[in-house]
Coordinates of C-alpha atoms in Angstrom, one line a residue:
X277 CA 0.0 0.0 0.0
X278 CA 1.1 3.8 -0.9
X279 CA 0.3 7.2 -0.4
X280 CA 0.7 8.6 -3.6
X281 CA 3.5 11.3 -2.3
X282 CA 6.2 11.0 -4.5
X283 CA 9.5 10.4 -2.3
X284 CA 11.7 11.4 -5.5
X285 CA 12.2 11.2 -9.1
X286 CA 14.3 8.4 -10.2
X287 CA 16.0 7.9 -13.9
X288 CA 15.8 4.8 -16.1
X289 CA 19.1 3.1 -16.5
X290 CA 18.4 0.5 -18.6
X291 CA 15.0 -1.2 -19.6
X292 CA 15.1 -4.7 -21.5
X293 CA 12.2 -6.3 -23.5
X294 CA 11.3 -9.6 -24.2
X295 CA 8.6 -11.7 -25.0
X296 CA 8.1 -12.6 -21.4
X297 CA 8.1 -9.1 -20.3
X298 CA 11.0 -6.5 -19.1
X299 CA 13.6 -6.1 -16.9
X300 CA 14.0 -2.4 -15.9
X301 CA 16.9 -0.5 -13.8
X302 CA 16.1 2.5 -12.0
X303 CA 18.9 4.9 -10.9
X304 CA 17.7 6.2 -7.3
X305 CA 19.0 7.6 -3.9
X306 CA 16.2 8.3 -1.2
X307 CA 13.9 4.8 -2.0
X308 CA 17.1 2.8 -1.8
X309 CA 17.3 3.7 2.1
X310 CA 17.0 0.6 3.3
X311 CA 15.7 -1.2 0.6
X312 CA 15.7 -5.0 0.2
X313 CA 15.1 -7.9 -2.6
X314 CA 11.6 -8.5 -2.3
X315 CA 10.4 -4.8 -1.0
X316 CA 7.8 -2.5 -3.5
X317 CA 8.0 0.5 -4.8
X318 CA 5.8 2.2 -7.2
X319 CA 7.4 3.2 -10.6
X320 CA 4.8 6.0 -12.5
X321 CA 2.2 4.3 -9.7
X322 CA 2.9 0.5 -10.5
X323 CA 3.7 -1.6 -7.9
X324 CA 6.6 -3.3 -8.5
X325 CA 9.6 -6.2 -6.7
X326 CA 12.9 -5.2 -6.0
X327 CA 14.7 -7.8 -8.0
X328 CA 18.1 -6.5 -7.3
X329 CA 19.3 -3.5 -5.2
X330 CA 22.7 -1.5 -5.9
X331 CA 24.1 1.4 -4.0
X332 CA 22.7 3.8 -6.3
X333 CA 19.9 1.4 -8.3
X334 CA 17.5 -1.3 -8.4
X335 CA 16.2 -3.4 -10.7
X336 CA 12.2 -4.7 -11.4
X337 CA 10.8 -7.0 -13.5
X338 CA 7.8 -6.4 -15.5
X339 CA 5.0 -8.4 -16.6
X340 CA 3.4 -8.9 -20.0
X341 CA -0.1 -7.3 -18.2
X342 CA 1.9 -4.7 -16.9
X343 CA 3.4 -3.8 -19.9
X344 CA -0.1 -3.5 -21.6
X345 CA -2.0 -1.8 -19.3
X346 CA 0.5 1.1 -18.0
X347 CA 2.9 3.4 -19.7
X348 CA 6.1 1.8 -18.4
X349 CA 6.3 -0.1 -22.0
X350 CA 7.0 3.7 -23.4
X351 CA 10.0 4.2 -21.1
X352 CA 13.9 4.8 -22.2
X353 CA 17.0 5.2 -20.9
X354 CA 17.0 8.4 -19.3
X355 CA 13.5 9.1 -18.7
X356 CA 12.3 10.3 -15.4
X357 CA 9.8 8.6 -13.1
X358 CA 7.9 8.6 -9.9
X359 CA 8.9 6.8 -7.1
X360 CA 7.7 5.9 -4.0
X361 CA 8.5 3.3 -1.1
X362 CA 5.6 1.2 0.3
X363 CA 3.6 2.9 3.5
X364 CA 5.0 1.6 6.7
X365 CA 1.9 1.8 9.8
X366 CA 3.4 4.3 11.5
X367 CA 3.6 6.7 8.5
X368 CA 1.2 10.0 8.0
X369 CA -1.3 9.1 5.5
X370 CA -0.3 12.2 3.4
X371 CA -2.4 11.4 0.0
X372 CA -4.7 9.2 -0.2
X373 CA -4.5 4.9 0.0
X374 CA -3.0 3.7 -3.3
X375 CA -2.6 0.1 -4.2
X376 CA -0.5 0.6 -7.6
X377 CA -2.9 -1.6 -8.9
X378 CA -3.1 0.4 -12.0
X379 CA -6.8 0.9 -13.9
X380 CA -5.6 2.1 -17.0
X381 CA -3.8 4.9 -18.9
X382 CA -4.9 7.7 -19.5
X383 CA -3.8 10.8 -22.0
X384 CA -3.5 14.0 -21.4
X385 CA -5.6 16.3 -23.8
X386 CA -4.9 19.9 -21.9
X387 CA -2.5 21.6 -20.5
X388 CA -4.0 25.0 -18.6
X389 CA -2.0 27.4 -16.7
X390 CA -4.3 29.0 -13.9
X391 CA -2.6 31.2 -11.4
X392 CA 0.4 30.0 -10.0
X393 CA -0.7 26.4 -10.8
X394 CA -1.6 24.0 -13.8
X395 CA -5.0 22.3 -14.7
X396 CA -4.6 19.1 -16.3
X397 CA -7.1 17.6 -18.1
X398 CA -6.9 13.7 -18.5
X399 CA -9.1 11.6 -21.1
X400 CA -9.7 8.6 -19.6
X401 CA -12.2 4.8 -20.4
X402 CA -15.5 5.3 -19.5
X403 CA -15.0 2.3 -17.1
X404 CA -12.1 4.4 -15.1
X405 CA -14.2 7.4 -15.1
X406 CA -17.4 5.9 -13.4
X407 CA -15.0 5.6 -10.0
X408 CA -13.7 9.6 -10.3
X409 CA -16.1 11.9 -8.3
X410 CA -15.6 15.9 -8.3
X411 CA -13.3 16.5 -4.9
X412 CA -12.7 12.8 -4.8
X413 CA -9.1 11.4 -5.0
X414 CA -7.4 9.8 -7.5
X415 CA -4.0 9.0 -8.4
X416 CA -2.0 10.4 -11.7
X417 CA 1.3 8.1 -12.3
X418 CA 1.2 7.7 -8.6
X419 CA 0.7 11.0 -7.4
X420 CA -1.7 11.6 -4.7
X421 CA -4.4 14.3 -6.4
X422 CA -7.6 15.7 -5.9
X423 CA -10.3 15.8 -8.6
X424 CA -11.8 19.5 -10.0
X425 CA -14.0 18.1 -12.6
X426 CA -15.6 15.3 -14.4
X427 CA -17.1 14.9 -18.3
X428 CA -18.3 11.6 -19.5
X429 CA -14.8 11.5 -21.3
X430 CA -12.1 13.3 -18.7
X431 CA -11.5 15.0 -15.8
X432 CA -9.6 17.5 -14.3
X433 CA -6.8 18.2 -11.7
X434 CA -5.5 21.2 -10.2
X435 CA -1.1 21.1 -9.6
X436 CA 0.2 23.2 -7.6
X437 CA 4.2 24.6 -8.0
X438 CA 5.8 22.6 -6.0
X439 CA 3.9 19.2 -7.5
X440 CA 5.1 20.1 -10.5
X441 CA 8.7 20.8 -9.7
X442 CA 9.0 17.1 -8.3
X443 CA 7.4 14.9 -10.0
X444 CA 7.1 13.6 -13.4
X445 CA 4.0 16.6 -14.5
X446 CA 6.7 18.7 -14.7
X447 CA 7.9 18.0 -17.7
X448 CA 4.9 16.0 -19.6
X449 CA 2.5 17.8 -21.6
X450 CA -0.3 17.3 -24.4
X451 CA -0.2 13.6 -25.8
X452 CA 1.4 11.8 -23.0
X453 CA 0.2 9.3 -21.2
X454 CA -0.3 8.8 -17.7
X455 CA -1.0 5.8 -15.1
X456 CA -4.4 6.0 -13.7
X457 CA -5.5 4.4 -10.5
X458 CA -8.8 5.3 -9.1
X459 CA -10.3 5.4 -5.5
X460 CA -10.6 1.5 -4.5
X461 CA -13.1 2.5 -1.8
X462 CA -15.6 3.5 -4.5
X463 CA -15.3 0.2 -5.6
X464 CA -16.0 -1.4 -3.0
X465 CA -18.8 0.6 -2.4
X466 CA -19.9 -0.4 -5.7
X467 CA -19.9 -4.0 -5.3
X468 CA -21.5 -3.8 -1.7
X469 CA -24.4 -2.0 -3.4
X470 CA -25.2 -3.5 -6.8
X471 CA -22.9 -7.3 -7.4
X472 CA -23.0 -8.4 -3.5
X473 CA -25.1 -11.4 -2.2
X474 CA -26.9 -9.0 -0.1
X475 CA -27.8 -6.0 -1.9
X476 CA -27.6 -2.5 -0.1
X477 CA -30.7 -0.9 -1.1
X478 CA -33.8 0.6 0.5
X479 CA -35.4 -2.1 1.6
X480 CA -31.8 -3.4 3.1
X481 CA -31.6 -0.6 5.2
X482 CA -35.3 -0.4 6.6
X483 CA -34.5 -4.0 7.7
X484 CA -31.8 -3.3 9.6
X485 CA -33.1 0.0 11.4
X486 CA -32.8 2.9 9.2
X487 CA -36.0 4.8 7.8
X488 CA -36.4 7.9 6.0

């Protein structure tokens, strides 16, 4: 689990494909306090293993899925990333709960500079969009971030100066892509009141004490 603060922004070393997937290498410094074979970090939002930890990298390995559903196929040498260690219990809850489970991808069709910030407006699947609520969270190649707006084709974001200077929407702009990951308590909310065995509805909630 993550918070979707980004702890630093870390620069492909090397990424190899195969038919089976990728190996990529990640030059870092503050997520490689510590780290271990085995521990996760988020790359652009994805969860990924620690295959192999250096003193100044690490490497992951990427499946075919992955590869598909997220923008980490698109990466080369020298492209910057998001990174971010997994949340420890005793950590603030900065953002918001991320599983770096990503949704999907999403492109970004506006760039808008308002005041001292940026709106970004991201077009998104239909399926993603149903979970994005106006002042809801969501995450944006792992970054914690708070919705403006919602269409039946995008939504919005508001980032703020110092957002910008250290992660990866710094320096994107119209046409790229971006990891989405929406809120995973509004699925579960979802399923509770529509797919369940026990359907939250009206007549649910009169049985169990609660009237109009």
């Amino acid at each position: 689990m993550f918070t979707g603060i980004i702890e630093e922004l870390g620069t492909v070393k090397d990424i190899k494909k195969g038919t089976k997937g990728a190996r990529l290498t990640i030059n870092a410094k503050v997520v490689l306090e510590g780290a271990r074979i085995g521990d996760s970090i988020t790359v652009n939002g994805v969860c990924l293993t620690a295959v192999r930890v250096t003193e100044n990298s690490f490497e992951v390995d990427i499946a075919p899925e992955t590869l598909k559903k997220t923008n980490l196929g698109e990466f080369k040498n020298g492209a910057r990333v998001n990174l971010e260690r997994a949340l420890r219990l005793s950590d603030r809850l900065g953002g918001h709960l991320v599983t770096g489970h990503i949704d999907a991808a999403g492109v970004i069709k506006e760039k808008r500079k308002e005041g001292n910030s940026y709106r970004f407006f991201i077009e998104a699947p239909k399926e993603i969009l149903r979970y994005v609520v106006q002042k809801g969270s969501v995450a944006i190649d792992g970054i914690s971030l708070t919705v403006v707006d919602v269409t039946d084709r995008l939504f919005s974001a508001a980032i703020i100066p110092h957002t910008m200077s250290v992660t990866t929407l710094g320096i994107k702009g119209v046409g790229d892509t971006v990891n989405l990951e929406t809120d995973i308590i509004g699925k579960y909310v979802e399923k509770m009141l529509g797919k369940g065995e026990k359907k939250i509805d009206e007549a649910f909630l009169k049985q169990h004490g609660f009237s109009k």
